[in-house]
Coordinates of N, CA and C in Angstrom, one line a residue:
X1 N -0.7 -20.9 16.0 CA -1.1 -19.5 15.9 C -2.2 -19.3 17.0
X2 N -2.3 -18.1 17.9 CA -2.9 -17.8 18.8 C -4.4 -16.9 18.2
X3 N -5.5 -17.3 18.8 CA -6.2 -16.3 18.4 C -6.3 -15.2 18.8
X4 N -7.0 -14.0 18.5 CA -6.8 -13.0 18.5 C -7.5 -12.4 20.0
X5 N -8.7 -13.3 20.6 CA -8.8 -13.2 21.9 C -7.7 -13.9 22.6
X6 N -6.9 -15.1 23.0 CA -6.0 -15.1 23.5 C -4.9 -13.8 23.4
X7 N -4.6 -13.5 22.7 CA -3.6 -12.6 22.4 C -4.0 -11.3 23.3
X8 N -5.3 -11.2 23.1 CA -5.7 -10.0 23.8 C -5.8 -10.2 25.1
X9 N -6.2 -11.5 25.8 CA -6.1 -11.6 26.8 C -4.7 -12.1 27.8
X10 N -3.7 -12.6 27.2 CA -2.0 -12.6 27.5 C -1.9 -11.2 27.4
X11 N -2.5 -10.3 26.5 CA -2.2 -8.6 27.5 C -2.5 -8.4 28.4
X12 N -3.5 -8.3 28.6 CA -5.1 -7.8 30.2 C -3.6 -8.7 31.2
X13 N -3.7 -10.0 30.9 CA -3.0 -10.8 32.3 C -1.8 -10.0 32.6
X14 N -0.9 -9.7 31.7 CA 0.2 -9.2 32.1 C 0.1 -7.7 32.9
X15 N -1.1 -7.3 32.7 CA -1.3 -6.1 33.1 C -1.1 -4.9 32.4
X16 N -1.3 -5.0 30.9 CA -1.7 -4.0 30.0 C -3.0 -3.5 29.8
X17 N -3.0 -2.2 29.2 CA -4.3 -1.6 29.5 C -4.8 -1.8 27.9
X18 N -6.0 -2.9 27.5 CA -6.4 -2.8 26.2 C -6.9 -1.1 25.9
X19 N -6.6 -0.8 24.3 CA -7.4 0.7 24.1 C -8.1 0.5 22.9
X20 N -7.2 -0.6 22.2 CA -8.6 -1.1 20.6 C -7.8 -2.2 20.7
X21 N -8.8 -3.0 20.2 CA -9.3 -4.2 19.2 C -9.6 -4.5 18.1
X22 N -9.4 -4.7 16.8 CA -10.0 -4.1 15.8 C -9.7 -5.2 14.6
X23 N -10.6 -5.8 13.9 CA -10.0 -6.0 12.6 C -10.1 -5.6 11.5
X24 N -8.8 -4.9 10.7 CA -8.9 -4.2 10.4 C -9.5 -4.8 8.5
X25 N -9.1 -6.0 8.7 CA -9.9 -6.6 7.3 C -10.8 -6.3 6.7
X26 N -12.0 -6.4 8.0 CA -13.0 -6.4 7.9 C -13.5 -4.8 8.1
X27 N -12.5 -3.6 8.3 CA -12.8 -2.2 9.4 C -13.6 -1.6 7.5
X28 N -12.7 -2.1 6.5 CA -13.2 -1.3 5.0 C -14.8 -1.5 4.4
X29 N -15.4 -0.7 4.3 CA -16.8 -0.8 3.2 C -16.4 -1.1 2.0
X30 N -15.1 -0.3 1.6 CA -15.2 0.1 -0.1 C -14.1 -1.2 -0.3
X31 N -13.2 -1.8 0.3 CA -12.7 -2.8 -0.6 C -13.5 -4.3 -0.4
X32 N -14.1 -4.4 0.4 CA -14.6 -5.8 0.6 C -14.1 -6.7 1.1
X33 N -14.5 -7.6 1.5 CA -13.8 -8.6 2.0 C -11.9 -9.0 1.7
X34 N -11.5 -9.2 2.5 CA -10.0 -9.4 2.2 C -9.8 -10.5 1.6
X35 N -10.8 -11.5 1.5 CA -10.3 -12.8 1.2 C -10.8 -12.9 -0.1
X36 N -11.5 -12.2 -0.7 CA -11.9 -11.8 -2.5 C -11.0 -11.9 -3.1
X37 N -9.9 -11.6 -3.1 CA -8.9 -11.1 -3.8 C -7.8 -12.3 -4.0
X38 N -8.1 -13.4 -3.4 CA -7.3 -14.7 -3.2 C -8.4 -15.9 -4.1
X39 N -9.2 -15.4 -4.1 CA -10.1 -15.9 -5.3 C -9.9 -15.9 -6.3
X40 N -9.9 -17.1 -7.4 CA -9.6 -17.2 -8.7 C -10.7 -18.1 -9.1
X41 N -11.0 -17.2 -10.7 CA -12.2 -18.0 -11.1 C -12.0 -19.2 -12.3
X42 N -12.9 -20.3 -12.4 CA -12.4 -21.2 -13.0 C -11.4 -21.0 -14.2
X43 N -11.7 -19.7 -15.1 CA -10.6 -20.0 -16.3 C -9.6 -19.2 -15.6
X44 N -9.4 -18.6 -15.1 CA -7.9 -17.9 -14.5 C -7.3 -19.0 -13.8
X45 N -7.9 -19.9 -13.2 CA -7.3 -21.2 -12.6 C -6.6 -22.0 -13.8
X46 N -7.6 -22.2 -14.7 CA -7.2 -23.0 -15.4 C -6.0 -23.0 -16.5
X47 N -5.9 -21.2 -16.8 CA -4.8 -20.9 -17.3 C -3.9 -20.6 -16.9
X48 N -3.6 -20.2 -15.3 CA -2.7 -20.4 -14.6 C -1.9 -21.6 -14.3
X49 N -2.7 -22.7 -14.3 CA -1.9 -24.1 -14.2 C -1.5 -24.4 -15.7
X50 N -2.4 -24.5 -16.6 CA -1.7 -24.8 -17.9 C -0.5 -24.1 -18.4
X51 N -0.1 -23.1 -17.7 CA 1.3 -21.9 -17.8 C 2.2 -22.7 -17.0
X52 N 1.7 -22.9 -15.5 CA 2.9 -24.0 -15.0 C 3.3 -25.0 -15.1
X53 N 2.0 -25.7 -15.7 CA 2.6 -27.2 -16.5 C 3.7 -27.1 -17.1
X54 N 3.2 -26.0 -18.3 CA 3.7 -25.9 -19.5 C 5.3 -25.7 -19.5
X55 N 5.2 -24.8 -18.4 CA 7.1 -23.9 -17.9 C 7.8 -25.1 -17.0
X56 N 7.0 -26.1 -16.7 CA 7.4 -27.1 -15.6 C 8.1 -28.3 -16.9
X57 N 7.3 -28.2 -17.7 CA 7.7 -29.1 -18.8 C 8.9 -29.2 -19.8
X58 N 8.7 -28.1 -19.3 CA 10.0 -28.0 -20.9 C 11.5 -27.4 -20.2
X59 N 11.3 -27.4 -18.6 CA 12.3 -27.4 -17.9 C 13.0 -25.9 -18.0
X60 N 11.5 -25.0 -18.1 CA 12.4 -23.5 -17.9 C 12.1 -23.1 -16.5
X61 N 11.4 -24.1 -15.5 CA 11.0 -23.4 -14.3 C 11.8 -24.5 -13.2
X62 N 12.0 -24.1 -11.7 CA 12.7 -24.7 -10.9 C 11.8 -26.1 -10.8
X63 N 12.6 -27.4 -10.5 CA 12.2 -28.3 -10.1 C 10.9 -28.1 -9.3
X64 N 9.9 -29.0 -9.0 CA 9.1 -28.2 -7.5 C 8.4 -27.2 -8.3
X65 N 8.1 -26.8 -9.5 CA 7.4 -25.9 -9.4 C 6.0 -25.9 -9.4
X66 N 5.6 -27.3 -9.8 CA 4.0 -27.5 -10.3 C 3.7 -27.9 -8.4
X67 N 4.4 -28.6 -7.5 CA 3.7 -29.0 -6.3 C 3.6 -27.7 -5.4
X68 N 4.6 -26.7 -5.4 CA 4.5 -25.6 -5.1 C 3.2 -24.9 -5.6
X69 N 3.1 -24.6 -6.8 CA 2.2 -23.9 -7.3 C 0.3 -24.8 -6.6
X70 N 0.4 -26.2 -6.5 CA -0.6 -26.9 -6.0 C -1.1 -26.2 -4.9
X71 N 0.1 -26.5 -4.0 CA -0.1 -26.0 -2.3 C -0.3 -24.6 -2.6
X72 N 0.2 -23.7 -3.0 CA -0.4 -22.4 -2.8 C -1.9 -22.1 -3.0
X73 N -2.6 -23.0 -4.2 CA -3.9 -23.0 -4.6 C -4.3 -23.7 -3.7
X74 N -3.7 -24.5 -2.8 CA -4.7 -25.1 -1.7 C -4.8 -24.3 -0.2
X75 N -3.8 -23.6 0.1 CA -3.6 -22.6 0.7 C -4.6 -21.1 0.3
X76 N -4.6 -21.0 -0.6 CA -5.3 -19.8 -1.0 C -7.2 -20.1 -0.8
X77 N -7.2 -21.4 -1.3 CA -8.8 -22.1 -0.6 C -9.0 -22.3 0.6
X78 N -8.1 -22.5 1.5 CA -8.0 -22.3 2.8 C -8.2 -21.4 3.6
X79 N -7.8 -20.7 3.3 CA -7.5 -18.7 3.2 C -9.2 -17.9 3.5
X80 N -9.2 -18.2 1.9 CA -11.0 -17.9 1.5 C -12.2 -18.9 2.3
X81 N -11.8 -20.0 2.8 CA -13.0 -20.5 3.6 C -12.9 -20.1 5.1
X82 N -11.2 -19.7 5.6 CA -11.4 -19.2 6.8 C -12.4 -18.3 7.1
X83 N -11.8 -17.5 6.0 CA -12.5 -15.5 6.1 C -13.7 -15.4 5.6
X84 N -14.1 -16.5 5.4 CA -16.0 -16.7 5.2 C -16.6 -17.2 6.4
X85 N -15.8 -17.9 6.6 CA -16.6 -18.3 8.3 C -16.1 -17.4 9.6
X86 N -15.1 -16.9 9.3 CA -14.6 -15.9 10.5 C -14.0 -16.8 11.4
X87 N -13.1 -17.5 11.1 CA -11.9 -18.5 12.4 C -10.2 -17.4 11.7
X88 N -10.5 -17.2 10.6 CA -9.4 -16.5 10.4 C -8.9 -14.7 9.8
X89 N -8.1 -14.3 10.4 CA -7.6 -13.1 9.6 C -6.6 -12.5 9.4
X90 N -5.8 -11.5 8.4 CA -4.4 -11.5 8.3 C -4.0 -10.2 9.3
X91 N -5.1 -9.5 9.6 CA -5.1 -8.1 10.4 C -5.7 -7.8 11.3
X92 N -5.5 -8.6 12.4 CA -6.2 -7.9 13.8 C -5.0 -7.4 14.3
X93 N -5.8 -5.9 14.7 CA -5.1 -5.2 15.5 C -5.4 -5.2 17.2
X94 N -4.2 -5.2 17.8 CA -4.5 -4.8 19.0 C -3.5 -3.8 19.9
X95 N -4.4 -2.9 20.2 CA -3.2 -1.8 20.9 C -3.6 -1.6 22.6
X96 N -2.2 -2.2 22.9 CA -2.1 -1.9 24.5 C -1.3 -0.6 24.8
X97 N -1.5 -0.4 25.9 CA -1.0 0.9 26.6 C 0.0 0.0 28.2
X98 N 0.9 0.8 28.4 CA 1.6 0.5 29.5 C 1.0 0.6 30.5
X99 N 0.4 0.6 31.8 CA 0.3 1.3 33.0 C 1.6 1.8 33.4
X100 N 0.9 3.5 33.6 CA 1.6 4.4 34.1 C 2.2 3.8 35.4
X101 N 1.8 3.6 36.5 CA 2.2 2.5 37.5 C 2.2 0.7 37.6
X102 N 3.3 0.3 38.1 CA 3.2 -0.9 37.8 C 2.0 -1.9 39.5
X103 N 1.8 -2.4 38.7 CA 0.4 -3.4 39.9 C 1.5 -4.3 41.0

């Protein structure tokens, strides 16, 4: 995955005209951080897995479902330490413009 300055700048080279840059994650006051929401607190953790144990157990849920459900919570912590340190985001925008004439 490219960052979002590369990306910006594989425009400029090609000879696109940047007009915004923006992330828009981060553009809200009133919702807060985007990576909040991927947050789960210890008992919602903990009753979330004890539900997939549980469905994993008694064989009403697909094979795979407890390592799946793992990786997602490890993914979702991944997620949330990106978007605290700023290496990651799910919404940068960037809008080029054509040149009216080509270079």
């Amino acid at each position: 995955m490219r960052s979002w300055k590369e990306a910006e700048n594989a425009g400029k080279n090609v000879g696109f005209d940047l007009i915004m840059s923006m992330d828009l994650a981060t553009a809200s006051v009133v919702s807060g951080p985007w990576y909040e929401r991927l947050r789960m607190g210890k008992y919602t953790h903990a009753i979330n897995h004890s539900i997939v144990s549980a469905v994993d157990a008694i064989g009403m849920a697909p094979k795979g479902l407890k390592e799946v459900h793992h990786m997602l919570v490890e993914v979702a912590k991944s997620l949330i330490k990106g978007g605290e340190v700023g290496v990651f985001t799910p919404m940068h925008l960037l809008l080029f413009r054509k040149p009216e004439t080509a270079q």
